């Protein structure tokens, strides 16, 4: 038996005269390019989905905090001229800082022509001359902003004994 004509073990099962020469550089570049064409839009879609989910979660948290603040202001006694402590308490129970809530007070001023909302003195921003009256109609605008500052919602509450 002639050992010089023996084929290497790696060639076993191959057709005589034909060897796998592997992939060429051009084929490799084409394969990577095609993979990138499919992968890039997919990754962009995933990133957009994550961002949308994060924004929706932040909006839901802001709306929950806002509704809690509105509920506390609604349940507070109507004979007050300042409702800040009630709205801030609701935000603090959410675990957020006081800087995430802004409260604006006003009262319906019948001395204006036409009748319009007016802001009272610092001592009682929702009362004329800083004093409560039984016929008073008050407006409390509550704005809650997410801790990251990206989502903000405002709602107005009207309080009166009329």
Coordinates of N, CA and C in Angstrom, one line a residue:
X1 N 0.8 -1.1 0.0 CA 0.0 0.0 0.0 C 0.9 1.2 0.0
X2 N 0.5 2.2 -0.8 CA 1.3 3.4 -1.0 C 0.7 4.4 0.0
X3 N 1.5 4.8 1.0 CA 1.0 5.8 2.0 C 1.0 7.2 1.5
X4 N 1.8 7.5 0.4 CA 1.9 8.8 -0.1 C 0.6 9.3 -0.7
X5 N -0.3 8.3 -1.2 CA -1.5 8.7 -1.9 C -2.7 8.7 -0.9
X6 N -2.4 8.4 0.3 CA -3.5 8.4 1.3 C -4.0 9.8 1.6
X7 N -5.3 10.0 1.7 CA -5.9 11.3 1.9 C -5.9 11.6 3.4
X8 N -5.8 12.9 3.7 CA -5.9 13.3 5.1 C -7.2 13.0 5.7
X9 N -7.3 12.8 7.0 CA -8.5 12.4 7.7 C -9.6 13.5 7.5
X10 N -9.2 14.8 7.4 CA -10.1 15.9 7.3 C -10.9 15.8 5.9
X11 N -10.3 15.1 5.0 CA -10.9 15.1 3.6 C -11.9 13.9 3.5
X12 N -12.0 13.1 4.5 CA -12.9 11.9 4.4 C -14.3 12.3 4.2
X13 N -15.0 11.7 3.3 CA -16.3 12.0 2.9 C -16.5 13.1 1.9
X14 N -15.4 13.7 1.5 CA -15.5 14.8 0.5 C -15.4 14.1 -0.9
X15 N -15.9 14.8 -1.9 CA -15.7 14.4 -3.2 C -14.3 14.6 -3.7
X16 N -13.7 13.6 -4.4 CA -12.3 13.8 -4.8 C -12.1 15.1 -5.6
X17 N -11.1 15.8 -5.3 CA -10.7 17.0 -6.1 C -11.5 18.2 -5.6
X18 N -12.4 18.1 -4.7 CA -13.2 19.3 -4.2 C -13.0 19.5 -2.7
X19 N -12.5 20.6 -2.3 CA -12.2 20.9 -0.9 C -13.0 22.2 -0.6
X20 N -13.5 22.3 0.7 CA -14.2 23.5 1.1 C -13.1 24.6 1.4
X21 N -13.2 25.7 0.7 CA -12.2 26.7 0.8 C -12.6 27.7 1.9
X22 N -13.8 27.6 2.5 CA -14.3 28.6 3.5 C -14.9 29.8 2.8
X23 N -15.2 30.8 3.7 CA -15.9 32.0 3.1 C -14.8 33.0 2.7
X24 N -15.2 33.7 1.7 CA -14.3 34.8 1.3 C -14.6 36.0 2.1
X25 N -13.7 37.0 2.1 CA -13.9 38.3 2.8 C -15.1 39.0 2.3
X26 N -15.4 39.0 1.1 CA -16.6 39.7 0.5 C -17.8 39.0 1.0
X27 N -17.9 37.7 1.0 CA -19.1 37.0 1.6 C -19.3 37.4 3.0
X28 N -18.2 37.5 3.8 CA -18.3 37.8 5.2 C -18.9 39.2 5.4
X29 N -18.4 40.2 4.6 CA -18.8 41.6 4.6 C -20.3 41.7 4.3
X30 N -20.7 40.9 3.3 CA -22.1 40.9 2.8 C -23.0 40.4 3.9
X31 N -22.6 39.3 4.6 CA -23.4 38.7 5.6 C -23.5 39.7 6.8
X32 N -22.5 40.3 7.2 CA -22.5 41.3 8.3 C -23.4 42.5 7.9
X33 N -23.3 42.9 6.7 CA -24.2 44.0 6.3 C -25.6 43.7 6.3
X34 N -26.0 42.5 5.8 CA -27.4 42.1 5.9 C -27.9 41.9 7.3
X35 N -27.0 41.4 8.2 CA -27.4 41.3 9.6 C -27.6 42.7 10.2
X36 N -26.8 43.6 9.9 CA -26.9 45.0 10.4 C -28.2 45.6 9.9
X37 N -28.6 45.4 8.6 CA -29.8 45.9 8.0 C -31.0 45.4 8.8
X38 N -31.0 44.2 9.3 CA -32.1 43.7 10.0 C -32.0 44.1 11.5
X39 N -30.8 44.1 12.1 CA -30.7 44.4 13.5 C -30.9 45.8 13.9
X40 N -30.4 46.8 13.1 CA -30.5 48.2 13.5 C -32.0 48.7 13.7
X41 N -32.9 48.4 12.7 CA -34.3 48.8 13.0 C -34.9 48.1 14.1
X42 N -34.6 46.8 14.3 CA -35.1 46.1 15.5 C -34.7 46.7 16.8
X43 N -33.4 47.1 16.9 CA -32.9 47.7 18.1 C -33.5 49.1 18.3
X44 N -33.7 49.8 17.3 CA -34.4 51.1 17.4 C -35.8 51.0 17.9
X45 N -36.5 50.0 17.4 CA -37.9 49.7 17.8 C -37.9 49.3 19.3
X46 N -37.0 48.5 19.8 CA -36.9 48.1 21.2 C -36.6 49.3 22.0
X47 N -35.7 50.2 21.6 CA -35.3 51.4 22.4 C -36.5 52.3 22.5
X48 N -37.2 52.5 21.4 CA -38.4 53.4 21.4 C -39.5 52.8 22.3
X49 N -39.6 51.5 22.3 CA -40.6 50.9 23.1 C -40.3 51.1 24.6
X50 N -39.0 51.0 24.9 CA -38.6 51.2 26.3 C -38.8 52.6 26.8
X51 N -38.5 53.6 25.9 CA -38.7 55.0 26.2 C -40.2 55.3 26.4
X52 N -41.0 54.7 25.5 CA -42.5 55.0 25.6 C -43.0 54.4 26.9
X53 N -42.6 53.2 27.3 CA -43.0 52.6 28.5 C -42.6 53.4 29.7
X54 N -41.4 53.9 29.7 CA -40.9 54.7 30.8 C -41.7 56.0 30.9
X55 N -42.0 56.6 29.8 CA -42.8 57.9 29.8 C -44.2 57.6 30.3
X56 N -44.8 56.5 29.9 CA -46.2 56.1 30.3 C -46.2 55.8 31.8
X57 N -45.1 55.2 32.3 CA -45.1 54.9 33.8 C -44.9 56.2 34.5
X58 N -44.1 57.1 34.1 CA -43.9 58.4 34.8 C -45.2 59.2 34.7
X59 N -45.9 59.2 33.6 CA -47.2 59.9 33.5 C -48.2 59.3 34.5
X60 N -48.3 58.0 34.6 CA -49.2 57.3 35.5 C -48.9 57.7 36.9
X61 N -47.6 57.7 37.3 CA -47.2 58.1 38.6 C -47.6 59.5 38.9
X62 N -47.4 60.4 38.0 CA -47.7 61.9 38.2 C -49.2 62.0 38.3
X63 N -50.0 61.3 37.5 CA -51.5 61.4 37.6 C -52.0 60.8 38.9
X64 N -51.4 59.8 39.4 CA -51.7 59.2 40.7 C -51.4 60.2 41.8
X65 N -50.3 60.8 41.8 CA -49.9 61.8 42.8 C -50.8 63.0 42.7
X66 N -51.2 63.5 41.5 CA -52.1 64.6 41.3 C -53.5 64.3 41.9
X67 N -54.0 63.1 41.6 CA -55.3 62.8 42.1 C -55.3 62.7 43.6
X68 N -54.2 62.2 44.2 CA -54.1 62.1 45.7 C -54.1 63.5 46.2
X69 N -53.4 64.5 45.6 CA -53.4 65.9 46.1 C -54.8 66.5 45.9
X70 N -55.4 66.2 44.8 CA -56.8 66.8 44.6 C -57.7 66.2 45.7
X71 N -57.6 65.0 46.0 CA -58.5 64.3 47.0 C -58.3 65.0 48.3
X72 N -57.0 65.2 48.7 CA -56.8 65.8 50.0 C -57.3 67.3 50.0
X73 N -57.1 68.0 49.0 CA -57.6 69.4 48.9 C -59.2 69.4 49.0
X74 N -59.8 68.5 48.3 CA -61.3 68.4 48.3 C -61.8 68.0 49.7
X75 N -61.1 67.1 50.4 CA -61.5 66.7 51.7 C -61.1 67.7 52.8
X76 N -60.3 68.7 52.5 CA -59.9 69.6 53.6 C -61.1 70.6 53.9
X77 N -61.0 71.2 55.1 CA -62.1 72.1 55.4 C -62.1 73.3 54.4
X78 N -63.3 73.7 54.1 CA -63.5 74.8 53.0 C -63.3 76.2 53.6
X79 N -63.1 76.3 54.9 CA -62.9 77.6 55.5 C -61.4 78.0 55.6
X80 N -60.7 77.6 54.7 CA -59.3 77.9 54.6 C -59.0 78.9 53.5
X81 N -57.8 79.5 53.6 CA -57.4 80.5 52.6 C -56.1 80.0 51.9
X82 N -55.6 78.8 52.4 CA -54.4 78.3 51.8 C -54.4 76.8 51.9
X83 N -54.3 76.1 50.8 CA -54.4 74.6 50.7 C -53.1 73.9 50.4
X84 N -52.0 74.6 50.5 CA -50.7 74.1 50.2 C -50.3 72.8 51.0
X85 N -50.6 72.9 52.3 CA -50.2 71.8 53.2 C -50.8 70.5 52.8
X86 N -52.1 70.6 52.3 CA -52.8 69.4 51.9 C -52.2 68.7 50.7
X87 N -52.0 69.6 49.7 CA -51.4 69.1 48.4 C -50.0 68.5 48.6
X88 N -49.2 69.2 49.4 CA -47.8 68.8 49.7 C -47.8 67.5 50.5
X89 N -48.7 67.3 51.4 CA -48.8 66.1 52.2 C -49.0 64.9 51.2
X90 N -49.9 65.1 50.2 CA -50.2 64.0 49.3 C -48.9 63.6 48.5
X91 N -48.1 64.6 48.1 CA -46.9 64.4 47.3 C -45.9 63.7 48.2
X92 N -45.8 64.1 49.5 CA -44.8 63.5 50.3 C -45.1 62.0 50.6
X93 N -46.4 61.6 50.6 CA -46.7 60.2 50.8 C -46.3 59.4 49.6
X94 N -46.2 60.1 48.5 CA -45.8 59.4 47.2 C -44.3 59.2 47.3
X95 N -43.6 59.8 48.2 CA -42.1 59.6 48.3 C -41.4 60.7 47.5
X96 N -42.1 61.7 47.0 CA -41.4 62.7 46.2 C -41.2 64.0 47.1
X97 N -40.3 64.8 46.6 CA -40.0 66.1 47.3 C -41.1 67.1 47.1
X98 N -41.1 68.1 48.0 CA -42.1 69.2 47.9 C -41.9 70.0 46.6
X99 N -40.7 70.0 46.0 CA -40.5 70.8 44.8 C -41.2 70.2 43.6
X100 N -41.8 69.0 43.7 CA -42.5 68.4 42.6 C -44.0 68.9 42.5
X101 N -44.4 69.7 43.4 CA -45.8 70.2 43.4 C -45.8 71.7 43.5
X102 N -46.7 72.3 42.7 CA -46.9 73.7 42.7 C -48.4 74.0 42.9
X103 N -48.7 74.9 43.8 CA -50.1 75.2 44.1 C -50.3 76.7 43.9
X104 N -51.4 77.0 43.1 CA -51.8 78.4 42.9 C -53.2 78.6 43.4
X105 N -53.4 79.6 44.2 CA -54.7 79.9 44.8 C -55.3 81.1 44.1
X106 N -56.7 81.1 44.0 CA -57.4 82.3 43.6 C -58.8 82.2 44.1
X107 N -59.5 83.3 44.1 CA -60.9 83.4 44.5 C -61.7 84.1 43.5
X108 N -63.0 83.9 43.4 CA -63.9 84.6 42.4 C -64.1 85.9 43.0
X109 N -63.7 87.0 42.3 CA -63.8 88.3 42.8 C -65.0 89.0 42.1
X110 N -66.1 89.3 42.9 CA -67.3 89.9 42.4 C -67.1 91.4 42.2
X111 N -66.0 92.0 42.8 CA -65.8 93.4 42.6 C -65.2 93.7 41.2
X112 N -64.7 92.7 40.5 CA -64.2 93.0 39.1 C -65.4 93.0 38.1
X113 N -65.2 93.7 37.1 CA -66.2 93.8 36.0 C -65.5 93.4 34.7
X114 N -65.7 92.3 34.1 CA -66.5 91.2 34.5 C -65.9 90.4 35.7
X115 N -66.7 89.6 36.3 CA -66.3 88.8 37.5 C -65.2 87.9 37.0
X116 N -64.1 87.8 37.8 CA -62.9 87.0 37.3 C -62.2 86.5 38.6
X117 N -61.3 85.6 38.3 CA -60.5 85.0 39.4 C -59.4 86.0 39.8
X118 N -59.2 86.1 41.1 CA -58.2 87.0 41.6 C -57.4 86.3 42.7
X119 N -56.1 86.8 42.9 CA -55.3 86.2 43.9 C -55.2 87.1 45.1
X120 N -55.4 86.6 46.3 CA -55.4 87.4 47.5 C -54.0 87.6 48.0
X121 N -53.8 88.2 49.2 CA -52.5 88.4 49.8 C -51.8 87.1 50.1
X122 N -50.5 87.2 50.4 CA -49.7 86.1 50.7 C -50.2 85.3 51.9
X123 N -50.8 86.0 52.9 CA -51.3 85.4 54.1 C -52.5 84.5 53.8
X124 N -53.3 84.8 52.7 CA -54.4 84.0 52.4 C -54.7 84.1 50.9
X125 N -53.9 83.4 50.1 CA -54.0 83.7 48.6 C -55.4 83.3 48.0
X126 N -56.2 82.5 48.7 CA -57.5 82.1 48.1 C -58.6 82.9 48.8
X127 N -58.3 84.0 49.5 CA -59.3 84.7 50.2 C -59.1 86.2 50.0
X128 N -60.2 87.0 49.8 CA -60.0 88.5 49.7 C -59.6 89.0 51.0
X129 N -58.6 89.9 51.0 CA -58.0 90.5 52.2 C -57.5 89.4 53.2
X130 N -57.3 88.2 52.8 CA -56.8 87.2 53.6 C -57.7 86.6 54.6
X131 N -59.0 86.9 54.5 CA -60.1 86.4 55.4 C -61.1 85.6 54.7
X132 N -61.5 84.5 55.3 CA -62.5 83.6 54.7 C -63.9 84.2 54.8
X133 N -64.8 84.0 53.8 CA -66.2 84.4 53.9 C -67.0 83.2 53.5
X134 N -68.2 83.0 54.0 CA -69.0 81.9 53.6 C -69.5 81.9 52.2
X135 N -69.6 83.0 51.5 CA -70.0 83.1 50.1 C -68.8 83.0 49.1
X136 N -67.7 82.6 49.6 CA -66.4 82.6 48.8 C -66.4 81.4 47.9
X137 N -65.9 81.6 46.7 CA -65.7 80.5 45.7 C -64.2 80.6 45.5
X138 N -63.5 79.5 45.8 CA -62.0 79.4 45.7 C -61.6 78.5 44.5
X139 N -60.5 78.8 44.0 CA -59.9 77.9 42.9 C -58.5 77.5 43.4
X140 N -58.2 76.3 43.3 CA -56.8 75.8 43.7 C -56.3 75.0 42.4
X141 N -55.2 75.6 41.8 CA -54.6 74.9 40.7 C -53.4 74.1 41.2
X142 N -53.4 72.8 41.0 CA -52.3 71.9 41.5 C -51.6 71.4 40.3
X143 N -50.3 71.6 40.3 CA -49.4 71.1 39.2 C -48.4 70.2 39.8
X144 N -48.3 69.0 39.3 CA -47.4 68.0 39.8 C -46.5 67.6 38.6
X145 N -45.2 67.6 38.9 CA -44.1 67.3 37.9 C -43.4 66.1 38.4
X146 N -43.0 65.2 37.5 CA -42.3 64.0 37.9 C -40.9 64.4 38.4
X147 N -40.3 63.6 39.3 CA -39.0 63.9 39.8 C -37.9 64.2 38.8
X148 N -38.0 63.5 37.6 CA -37.1 63.8 36.5 C -37.4 65.0 35.7
X149 N -38.6 65.6 36.0 CA -39.0 66.8 35.3 C -39.5 66.7 33.9
X150 N -39.7 65.4 33.5 CA -40.2 65.2 32.1 C -41.7 65.2 31.9
X151 N -42.4 64.9 33.0 CA -43.9 64.8 32.9 C -44.5 65.8 33.9
X152 N -45.5 66.6 33.4 CA -46.1 67.5 34.3 C -47.6 67.5 34.0
X153 N -48.5 67.6 35.0 CA -49.9 67.6 34.8 C -50.5 68.7 35.8
X154 N -51.5 69.3 35.4 CA -52.2 70.4 36.2 C -53.7 70.1 36.2
X155 N -54.3 70.3 37.4 CA -55.7 70.3 37.5 C -56.2 71.4 38.4
X156 N -57.4 71.9 38.2 CA -57.9 73.0 39.0 C -59.1 72.4 39.8
X157 N -59.1 72.8 41.1 CA -60.2 72.4 42.0 C -60.9 73.6 42.5
X158 N -62.2 73.6 42.4 CA -63.0 74.7 42.9 C -63.7 74.3 44.2
X159 N -63.6 75.1 45.2 CA -64.1 74.8 46.5 C -65.0 76.0 46.9
X160 N -66.2 75.6 47.5 CA -67.1 76.7 48.0 C -68.1 76.1 48.9
X161 N -68.8 76.9 49.7 CA -69.9 76.5 50.5 C -71.2 77.0 49.9
X162 N -71.1 77.6 48.7 CA -72.3 78.1 48.1 C -73.1 77.0 47.5

